[in-house]
Amino acid sequence: MVNTRILASEFEYFEPRTINEAVNLLAKYGQEARVLAGGSDLIVDMKVEKVNPKYLIYIGKIPELRSIAKVGNEVVVGANATFFDLIKSPLLQSFPILLEALKSIQLEIKMMGTIGGNICSAAPTASTATPLLVLNAWVKVVSARGSRTIPIEKVYVGNRKTSLAPDELLTEIHLPVLDSRYGAAFGEIKTKIKFAVVIGRRRDVCEHCRIAIGGDVEVAKRVEKAEKLLEGKVFNERAIEEACDAVVEEIDPDNWYVREVAKYLFPKVVREAWGKAR
Amino acid sequence: MIFMEERKIRLKVNGKDCELSVKPNELLLNVLRNKLGLTGTKYGCGTGDCGACTVLINNEPRLSCLTLAVTVDGAEITTIEGLATNGKLHPIQEAFVKHGAIQCGFCIPGIVIMAKGLLDINPNPTVEEIKEALKGHLCRCTGYINIIKAIKAAALEVSKG
């Protein structure tokens, strides 16, 4: 048994004040360093010795990483904005599914946890994962070598694995404002299953569809097969059922409970998104 | 073996300025309990599930067992010991006593501090919102009913001023 009363691991601690300072530290120590944001995941992982970084780079003292601004048709969120920063930001009110996904987080973690940390932990159960996937969010990552942008679905590459290189720092999350005719919905059953759906309709035809699954799966992702089964078709019970079957295929066949609750939840979320589409 | 240099940090704990020397891996919880003798804040699970270690950091309820003390240099910290003023209990504490919301009491410092943080951002929470805020707090004695009643009553008392 590990003693979680203390943090036994030892490391060198850095507190960069700018993104530049932070990426220079990552360039130097990358492989053996970890970025500390809110700490609600990383400190636990360090306590239970899942990770043991030699260098800890705390990014909480970099003010620009906590800004939230509207740039053109996007809202740009600094990676170190906390869940509570998002909830109280007037700019984020245009993304109700993201705010709804944050609702189930306990109060203390709303204050500590950050959107960047949530993305980089890459847990399939991450609160922000499914809404970010259907909102077509993309992220900016910076390193001493330069910067690049990555669509969110290319960030999550496996269970708790991202496509970021060890020397890269996630700095911004870009959220394109959703077309006002689109309907969006989010639903979850604890951390077991989470769905986010965006739908565009013309009369009774589903013209555009984005579906994301998260929870008790290997990795949070878009379910293109289910999207294709709805797109271009008349939106009716049969189409929903076909899409639902495709979605359930993403869940481990042995995980019968999650499969059953998914069959209940998915149609509910899809119908809600459809009902909101104009 | 990595040489971990101690760092000087300044905190304002329950209104009192203090300067401390801490190692980077020291948790705020242990600084409060072992260095400042404020043992009202409890160690429960150590992994962010139970809420017993909740303190206010710059008026926000956070988990002190997952917070490195070095990261809160310059912050204002409020623990359960800092809620009473001039020997008079805070209305939230009064309400907990009045409603019998305390049994063994181990989880209560965390819950009272969380309630303070909750009422600061939402002065008139619904029962649903109180339940929502309590989800990060484990209490194995009370069944929560009287805790919810106490927080509701405290909200009325606080809003009256």
XYZ file of C-alpha atoms in Angstrom:
439
model
C 0.000 0.000 0.000
C 1.290 3.436 -0.837
C 0.966 6.170 1.740
C -1.153 8.854 0.099
C -0.826 11.131 3.122
C 2.457 12.338 1.675
C 3.991 12.779 -1.747
C 7.064 10.601 -1.396
C 8.573 11.136 -4.833
C 11.387 13.614 -5.207
C 11.864 16.006 -8.095
C 13.293 19.311 -9.091
C 10.604 21.995 -9.232
C 10.321 24.835 -11.744
C 7.915 27.734 -11.905
C 8.225 29.383 -15.343
C 6.573 32.788 -15.784
C 6.229 32.696 -19.575
C 5.399 30.114 -22.238
C 8.914 30.600 -23.602
C 10.512 29.724 -20.273
C 8.255 26.698 -19.962
C 9.055 25.272 -23.416
C 12.791 25.835 -22.872
C 12.540 23.745 -19.702
C 10.618 21.093 -21.628
C 13.264 21.125 -24.375
C 15.914 20.469 -21.745
C 14.092 17.917 -19.573
C 11.155 16.723 -21.772
C 11.419 12.944 -21.373
C 11.870 13.112 -17.616
C 9.641 16.102 -16.934
C 5.948 16.478 -16.271
C 3.844 19.605 -16.597
C 1.855 20.352 -13.447
C -1.407 22.275 -13.904
C -4.294 21.740 -11.447
C -2.713 18.631 -9.955
C -5.926 16.660 -9.464
C -4.660 13.885 -11.781
C -0.880 14.252 -11.751
C -0.374 14.471 -7.970
C -2.520 11.356 -7.507
C -0.539 9.514 -10.212
C 2.707 10.552 -8.510
C 1.462 9.482 -5.075
C 0.559 6.019 -6.313
C 3.843 5.852 -8.252
C 2.226 5.525 -11.647
C 4.544 8.283 -12.829
C 7.770 9.445 -11.286
C 9.044 12.596 -13.008
C 12.470 13.942 -12.133
C 11.403 17.446 -13.047
C 8.092 19.135 -12.364
C 7.170 22.229 -14.364
C 4.317 24.147 -12.755
C 2.488 26.321 -15.320
C 0.065 28.013 -12.910
C 2.173 31.161 -12.787
C 1.890 31.899 -16.527
C -0.968 34.434 -16.741
C -1.479 34.206 -20.531
C -2.318 30.514 -20.230
C -5.478 31.380 -18.316
C -7.064 33.853 -20.732
C -10.362 33.310 -22.533
C -11.001 35.472 -25.615
C -13.101 35.626 -28.742
C -11.024 35.715 -31.917
C -13.081 35.911 -35.103
C -15.524 33.039 -35.090
C -13.725 31.128 -32.360
C -13.383 31.257 -28.627
C -9.764 30.692 -27.631
C -9.266 29.219 -24.171
C -5.891 29.177 -22.428
C -4.841 25.661 -21.445
C -4.650 26.567 -17.785
C -8.198 27.951 -17.525
C -9.951 26.038 -14.759
C -13.329 24.362 -15.163
C -14.776 27.118 -12.994
C -13.195 29.781 -15.252
C -15.099 28.193 -18.155
C -18.377 27.944 -16.237
C -18.373 31.630 -15.275
C -17.046 32.967 -18.608
C -19.725 34.799 -20.674
C -17.937 33.636 -23.848
C -18.368 29.980 -22.978
C -22.147 30.310 -22.681
C -22.260 29.699 -26.472
C -21.141 26.124 -25.773
C -23.870 24.729 -23.507
C -22.861 21.090 -24.094
C -19.371 21.790 -22.785
C -20.769 23.497 -19.683
C -23.226 20.667 -19.152
C -20.379 18.149 -19.270
C -18.605 20.100 -16.515
C -21.642 20.045 -14.231
C -20.972 16.615 -12.770
C -17.473 17.540 -11.583
C -17.148 18.016 -7.824
C -16.827 21.635 -6.668
C -13.195 21.383 -5.516
C -12.089 19.866 -8.819
C -13.952 22.599 -10.723
C -11.654 25.044 -8.958
C -8.463 23.005 -9.447
C -8.838 21.121 -12.714
C -7.937 22.781 -16.012
C -9.123 22.208 -19.572
C -5.539 21.612 -20.737
C -4.931 19.120 -17.960
C -8.155 17.342 -18.806
C -7.054 17.033 -22.453
C -3.471 15.977 -21.677
C -4.519 13.319 -19.141
C -6.474 11.859 -22.088
C -8.662 9.695 -19.884
C -11.592 8.298 -21.925
C -13.799 9.439 -19.038
C -12.540 13.056 -19.249
C -15.418 15.504 -18.884
C -14.373 17.764 -21.748
C -13.490 15.021 -24.270
C -16.836 14.281 -25.941
C -18.028 17.919 -26.222
C -14.643 19.025 -27.614
C -14.784 16.230 -30.200
C -18.184 17.213 -31.596
C -17.437 20.948 -31.413
C -14.510 20.350 -33.821
C -12.132 21.933 -31.318
C -8.437 22.115 -32.121
C -5.427 22.833 -29.978
C -2.206 24.743 -30.323
C 0.955 23.171 -28.959
C 4.247 24.985 -28.578
C 7.791 23.733 -28.243
C 11.255 25.227 -28.576
C 11.128 23.880 -32.155
C 8.075 25.987 -33.032
C 4.330 25.535 -32.817
C 1.676 23.410 -34.500
C -2.049 22.900 -34.409
C -3.799 19.573 -33.916
C -7.512 18.744 -34.331
C -8.771 17.376 -31.026
C -9.561 13.913 -32.416
C -5.875 13.576 -33.364
C -4.818 14.481 -29.799
C -6.319 11.422 -28.119
C -4.330 8.523 -29.565
C -4.910 5.930 -26.877
C -5.909 5.227 -23.322
C -4.335 8.135 -21.419
C -2.062 8.804 -24.395
C -1.853 11.978 -26.464
C 0.000 12.756 -29.684
C 2.000 15.522 -27.991
C 5.775 15.074 -28.006
C 7.503 15.204 -24.590
C 8.866 18.688 -25.320
C 5.509 20.142 -26.384
C 3.246 22.308 -24.230
C -0.489 22.592 -24.893
C -1.201 26.324 -24.830
C -4.575 27.036 -26.458
C -7.871 25.342 -27.139
C -9.832 26.772 -30.068
C -13.593 26.361 -30.058
C -15.334 27.248 -33.333
C -18.734 28.808 -32.582
C -21.383 26.354 -33.690
C -23.663 27.235 -36.622
C -26.823 28.527 -34.933
C -28.984 26.115 -36.940
C -27.189 23.118 -35.477
C -28.544 21.323 -32.430
C -26.207 19.924 -29.793
C -26.722 17.657 -26.790
C -24.679 15.902 -24.144
C -25.585 13.017 -21.876
C -23.745 10.827 -19.402
C -24.295 8.099 -16.879
C -21.643 8.731 -14.252
C -18.247 7.935 -15.753
C -19.646 4.801 -17.405
C -20.787 6.313 -20.651
C -20.806 9.787 -22.194
C -22.218 10.968 -25.513
C -22.069 14.300 -27.256
C -23.958 14.888 -30.500
C -24.212 17.760 -32.983
C -26.882 17.624 -35.687
C -27.790 19.809 -38.667
C -31.164 19.201 -40.275
C -33.192 20.179 -43.292
C -36.861 19.482 -42.657
C -36.954 15.803 -41.692
C -33.538 14.902 -43.092
C -30.385 14.761 -40.998
C -27.893 16.710 -43.098
C -24.932 16.794 -40.799
C -24.019 14.732 -37.795
C -21.170 14.443 -35.298
C -21.188 11.811 -32.589
C -18.606 11.304 -29.846
C -18.369 8.522 -27.284
C -16.484 8.533 -23.983
C -16.549 6.806 -20.617
C -15.789 3.123 -20.150
C -14.136 2.762 -23.572
C -10.494 2.556 -24.651
C -10.345 6.130 -25.879
C -12.818 9.010 -26.312
C -13.512 9.400 -30.036
C -15.847 10.275 -32.888
C -17.995 7.403 -34.168
C -17.914 8.023 -37.907
C -19.760 4.838 -38.771
C -22.779 5.991 -36.768
C -22.523 9.518 -38.184
C -22.668 8.128 -41.755
C -25.714 6.031 -40.859
C -27.647 9.173 -39.934
C -26.321 11.661 -42.478
C -28.481 12.202 -45.552
C -31.255 10.022 -44.141
C -34.726 10.792 -42.904
C -34.447 11.085 -39.118
C -36.653 8.332 -37.752
C -36.602 5.554 -35.166
C -35.045 3.098 -37.602
C -32.130 5.418 -38.413
C -31.563 6.053 -34.710
C -31.554 2.336 -34.009
C -28.997 1.635 -36.742
C -26.735 4.422 -35.495
C -27.166 3.165 -31.930
C -26.008 -0.331 -32.949
C -22.885 1.182 -34.510
C -22.210 3.195 -31.362
C -22.630 0.176 -29.082
C -20.059 -1.726 -31.186
C -17.467 0.660 -29.756
C -18.012 -0.820 -26.289
C -16.288 -4.018 -25.169
C -18.742 -6.932 -25.743
C -18.013 -8.223 -22.227
C -19.051 -4.889 -20.761
C -22.751 -5.744 -20.905
C -23.851 -3.156 -18.354
C -22.302 -0.237 -20.219
C -23.711 -1.599 -23.498
C -27.183 -1.690 -21.990
C -27.045 1.850 -20.578
C -25.587 3.102 -23.874
C -28.627 1.677 -25.711
C -30.812 3.707 -23.392
C -28.760 6.907 -23.367
C -27.677 7.304 -26.989
C -31.152 7.628 -28.590
C -32.083 10.120 -25.874
C -29.080 12.359 -26.632
C -29.541 12.120 -30.424
C -33.219 13.048 -30.163
C -32.389 15.996 -27.939
C -29.814 17.316 -30.446
C -32.323 16.819 -33.280
C -34.986 18.689 -31.322
C -32.669 21.656 -30.917
C -31.611 21.810 -34.596
C -33.310 24.442 -36.737
C 18.603 10.929 -5.127
C 17.509 14.366 -6.228
C 18.469 17.322 -4.125
C 15.267 19.139 -3.305
C 15.983 22.646 -2.275
C 13.652 24.142 0.300
C 11.860 27.268 -0.809
C 10.554 30.160 1.213
C 6.855 30.769 0.764
C 4.524 33.325 2.280
C 0.967 32.458 3.147
C -1.834 34.309 4.860
C -3.491 31.586 6.903
C -6.748 32.487 8.642
C -5.771 36.164 8.437
C -2.277 35.660 9.837
C 0.843 36.206 7.720
C 3.390 33.456 7.885
C 6.659 32.679 6.179
C 7.611 29.055 5.827
C 10.339 26.957 4.334
C 8.987 23.995 2.363
C 10.272 21.226 0.117
C 8.705 21.080 -3.374
C 7.005 17.767 -2.582
C 5.337 18.999 0.618
C 1.569 19.004 0.455
C -0.378 21.995 1.706
C -2.330 19.626 3.972
C 0.831 18.612 5.822
C 2.156 22.162 6.036
C -1.102 23.235 7.686
C -1.256 20.272 10.052
C 2.391 19.659 10.904
C 4.047 23.045 10.556
C 1.207 25.345 11.614
C -0.544 22.960 14.003
C -3.898 23.436 12.280
C -5.166 19.882 12.645
C -8.801 20.707 11.886
C -8.146 19.922 8.214
C -8.194 16.145 7.822
C -6.401 13.552 5.728
C -8.997 11.133 4.434
C -8.173 9.347 1.184
C -5.265 11.305 -0.247
C -6.562 10.793 -3.781
C -9.264 13.444 -4.217
C -12.277 11.281 -3.481
C -13.372 12.193 0.055
C -13.123 15.990 0.462
C -11.909 15.850 4.086
C -8.858 18.002 3.283
C -10.797 20.859 1.633
C -9.558 24.361 2.466
C -10.216 27.739 0.872
C -7.339 28.958 -1.282
C -7.997 32.576 -2.276
C -11.638 31.908 -1.359
C -11.929 28.855 -3.625
C -12.536 25.419 -2.092
C -9.639 23.167 -3.124
C -8.118 19.898 -1.974
C -5.072 20.518 0.221
C -3.862 16.920 -0.083
C -3.407 17.332 -3.843
C -1.879 20.804 -3.662
C 1.862 21.346 -3.445
C 2.533 24.061 -0.875
C 5.072 25.754 -3.191
C 2.383 26.378 -5.805
C 0.273 28.508 -3.449
C 3.024 30.955 -2.445
C 1.357 34.304 -1.738
C -2.135 32.859 -1.316
C -4.742 33.399 1.373
C -5.770 30.147 3.034
C -8.820 29.624 5.213
C -9.155 26.458 7.277
C -11.930 25.394 9.638
C -10.040 27.136 12.467
C -10.433 30.461 10.655
C -14.212 30.605 10.265
C -15.200 31.724 13.768
C -14.713 35.407 14.509
C -14.092 36.806 18.021
C -15.040 33.513 19.600
C -18.354 33.380 17.754
C -19.043 30.468 15.414
C -19.707 31.170 11.747
C -23.431 30.838 10.822
C -22.593 27.669 8.848
C -21.024 26.133 11.956
C -24.006 27.265 14.066
C -26.383 25.618 11.608
C -24.426 22.339 11.679
C -24.688 22.260 15.481
C -28.355 23.228 15.497
C -29.381 20.633 12.905
C -27.354 17.806 14.416
C -25.392 17.543 11.187
C -22.313 16.266 12.982
C -21.803 12.702 14.177
C -18.210 11.480 14.342
C -17.214 14.804 12.816
C -14.222 13.684 10.776
C -15.620 14.854 7.428
C -17.222 18.006 8.811
C -14.310 20.493 8.550
C -14.088 19.735 4.815
C -17.842 19.974 4.345
C -18.203 23.237 6.301
C -15.350 24.818 4.316
C -16.884 23.598 1.047
C -20.242 25.056 2.149
C -18.533 28.401 2.777
C -17.048 28.290 -0.742
C -20.398 27.249 -2.206
C -22.375 30.034 -0.505
C -19.785 32.593 -1.636
C -20.485 31.756 -5.289
C -24.133 30.739 -4.903
C -25.735 32.417 -1.868
C -29.058 30.637 -2.270
C -28.456 27.084 -3.513
C -31.303 24.646 -4.113
C -31.284 21.266 -2.386
C -30.194 19.774 -5.729
C -27.285 22.181 -5.946
C -26.246 21.378 -2.369
C -26.350 17.654 -3.159
C -24.302 18.313 -6.303
C -21.684 20.197 -4.268
C -21.574 17.413 -1.661
C -20.688 14.732 -4.191
C -16.988 15.193 -3.479
C -17.484 14.663 0.260
C -17.776 11.292 1.921
C -19.633 11.070 5.226
C -20.235 7.565 6.539
C -22.279 8.517 9.617
C -24.977 11.047 8.891
C -26.590 9.981 5.640
C -26.238 13.640 4.631
C -29.846 14.627 5.382
C -29.035 16.931 8.286
C -25.967 18.259 6.487
C -28.174 19.373 3.589
C -30.681 20.925 6.030
C -27.865 22.755 7.817
C -26.391 24.201 4.630
C -29.848 25.318 3.479
C -30.498 26.986 6.849
C -27.043 28.577 6.843
C -27.709 30.053 3.397
C -30.806 31.818 4.786
C -28.855 33.039 7.802
C -25.886 34.290 5.734
C -28.111 36.088 3.222
C -29.898 37.853 6.100
C -26.434 39.120 7.068
